[in-house]
Amino acid sequence: MYSDTCAGQNRNQFIAAFLVHLIQRMDGQLEVIEQKYLESGHTHMEVDSMHSRHTPVYSMIDWKSIMERARSKRNRDSAPPYTVKELKYTEMVDVRALNEKIAKKYKQR
């Protein structure tokens, strides 16, 4: 997984909290999580150009279709679509609340 180092966006704490949650939930099924940080000022990746396209979205099913087809132009015709699992509301994780819970737990130590 790649993370940017933009402190102003302050998202890395939420990613870290989610990874702690994932490790606890996977209960030994997860061997390695590799998180890499892009060098500050050099955060443009080839895949970024794919995300810059504008596609109108009118319903939730449109999002699923866009994610399934998320390929570069070079691989669009030859690669099979991604498998996208639709989540129920109960399967979603509130990373902000999770981050606060984990931060509180570690501050008490």
Short mmCIF file of C-alpha atoms in Angstrom, two decimals:
data_model
loop_
_atom_site.label_atom_id
_atom_site.label_comp_id
_atom_site.label_asym_id
_atom_site.label_seq_id
_atom_site.Cartn_x
_atom_site.Cartn_y
_atom_site.Cartn_z
CA MET A 1 0.00 0.00 0.00
CA TYR A 2 1.27 3.46 -0.84
CA SER A 3 0.55 6.50 1.32
CA ASP A 4 1.46 10.07 0.65
CA THR A 5 3.31 12.09 3.24
CA CYS A 6 1.08 15.15 3.09
CA ALA A 7 0.72 16.13 6.74
CA GLY A 8 -1.79 18.83 5.83
CA GLN A 9 -4.30 16.23 4.71
CA ASN A 10 -3.67 14.30 7.94
CA ARG A 11 -5.10 11.01 6.62
CA ASN A 12 -2.27 8.69 7.61
CA GLN A 13 -3.55 8.45 11.19
CA PHE A 14 -6.84 7.04 9.88
CA ILE A 15 -5.04 4.53 7.67
CA ALA A 16 -2.92 3.43 10.66
CA ALA A 17 -6.04 3.05 12.82
CA PHE A 18 -7.73 0.99 10.12
CA LEU A 19 -4.66 -1.25 9.77
CA VAL A 20 -4.66 -1.89 13.55
CA HIS A 21 -8.37 -2.75 13.27
CA LEU A 22 -7.67 -5.05 10.31
CA ILE A 23 -4.89 -6.90 12.15
CA GLN A 24 -7.12 -7.44 15.18
CA ARG A 25 -10.02 -8.59 13.03
CA MET A 26 -8.03 -10.97 10.81
CA ASP A 27 -6.83 -12.88 13.89
CA GLY A 28 -3.65 -14.44 12.49
CA GLN A 29 -4.82 -14.72 8.86
CA LEU A 30 -2.75 -11.72 7.81
CA GLU A 31 0.98 -12.23 7.38
CA VAL A 32 2.30 -8.86 6.21
CA ILE A 33 1.07 -5.33 5.64
CA GLU A 34 3.60 -3.31 3.70
CA GLN A 35 3.01 0.43 3.77
CA LYS A 36 5.28 2.67 1.75
CA TYR A 37 5.41 6.45 1.88
CA LEU A 38 6.06 8.45 -1.25
CA GLU A 39 8.86 10.99 -1.03
CA SER A 40 7.53 14.44 -0.28
CA GLY A 41 7.29 16.52 -3.46
CA HIS A 42 7.48 13.40 -5.65
CA THR A 43 4.05 11.95 -5.06
CA HIS A 44 2.84 11.70 -8.66
CA MET A 45 2.37 8.08 -9.70
CA GLU A 46 1.54 6.75 -13.16
CA VAL A 47 -1.83 5.56 -11.89
CA ASP A 48 -2.80 9.15 -10.93
CA SER A 49 -3.62 10.02 -14.54
CA MET A 50 -6.25 7.28 -14.53
CA HIS A 51 -7.99 8.90 -11.54
CA SER A 52 -8.08 12.33 -13.15
CA ARG A 53 -10.76 11.42 -15.70
CA HIS A 54 -14.25 12.76 -15.08
CA THR A 55 -17.10 10.28 -15.37
CA PRO A 56 -20.62 11.30 -14.37
CA VAL A 57 -22.11 9.17 -11.61
CA TYR A 58 -25.87 9.06 -11.20
CA SER A 59 -26.35 6.09 -8.84
CA MET A 60 -24.46 3.72 -6.55
CA ILE A 61 -24.42 1.05 -9.27
CA ASP A 62 -22.46 3.51 -11.45
CA TRP A 63 -19.68 3.54 -8.83
CA LYS A 64 -19.50 -0.26 -8.94
CA SER A 65 -19.19 -0.23 -12.73
CA ILE A 66 -16.46 2.44 -12.65
CA MET A 67 -14.44 0.47 -10.08
CA GLU A 68 -14.76 -2.76 -12.05
CA ARG A 69 -13.40 -1.05 -15.17
CA ALA A 70 -10.64 0.97 -13.43
CA ARG A 71 -7.80 0.14 -15.82
CA SER A 72 -5.28 2.16 -17.75
CA LYS A 73 -6.05 2.58 -21.46
CA ARG A 74 -3.21 0.18 -22.21
CA ASN A 75 -4.79 -2.67 -20.19
CA ARG A 76 -8.49 -1.89 -20.54
CA ASP A 77 -9.25 -4.42 -23.28
CA SER A 78 -6.91 -7.23 -22.22
CA ALA A 79 -7.42 -7.33 -18.45
CA PRO A 80 -10.53 -8.80 -16.83
CA PRO A 81 -12.64 -6.43 -14.72
CA TYR A 82 -11.88 -6.13 -11.02
CA THR A 83 -14.13 -8.02 -8.62
CA VAL A 84 -16.05 -5.46 -6.58
CA LYS A 85 -17.85 -6.50 -3.41
CA GLU A 86 -20.77 -4.32 -2.44
CA LEU A 87 -20.72 -3.61 1.29
CA LYS A 88 -23.71 -3.38 3.54
CA TYR A 89 -23.86 -0.37 5.83
CA THR A 90 -23.09 -2.66 8.80
CA GLU A 91 -19.83 -3.77 7.13
CA MET A 92 -18.44 -0.25 6.85
CA VAL A 93 -15.92 1.08 9.37
CA ASP A 94 -16.04 4.61 10.80
CA VAL A 95 -12.29 5.29 10.69
CA ARG A 96 -12.60 8.58 12.56
CA ALA A 97 -14.29 6.88 15.54
CA LEU A 98 -11.85 3.97 15.27
CA ASN A 99 -8.88 6.35 15.34
CA GLU A 100 -10.23 8.12 18.44
CA LYS A 101 -10.81 4.78 20.21
CA ILE A 102 -7.31 3.49 19.41
CA ALA A 103 -5.63 6.80 20.29
CA LYS A 104 -7.46 6.89 23.64
CA LYS A 105 -6.40 3.29 24.37
CA TYR A 106 -2.72 4.02 23.72
CA LYS A 107 -2.75 7.31 25.66
CA GLN A 108 -3.92 5.43 28.76
CA ARG A 109 -0.80 3.23 28.75
#
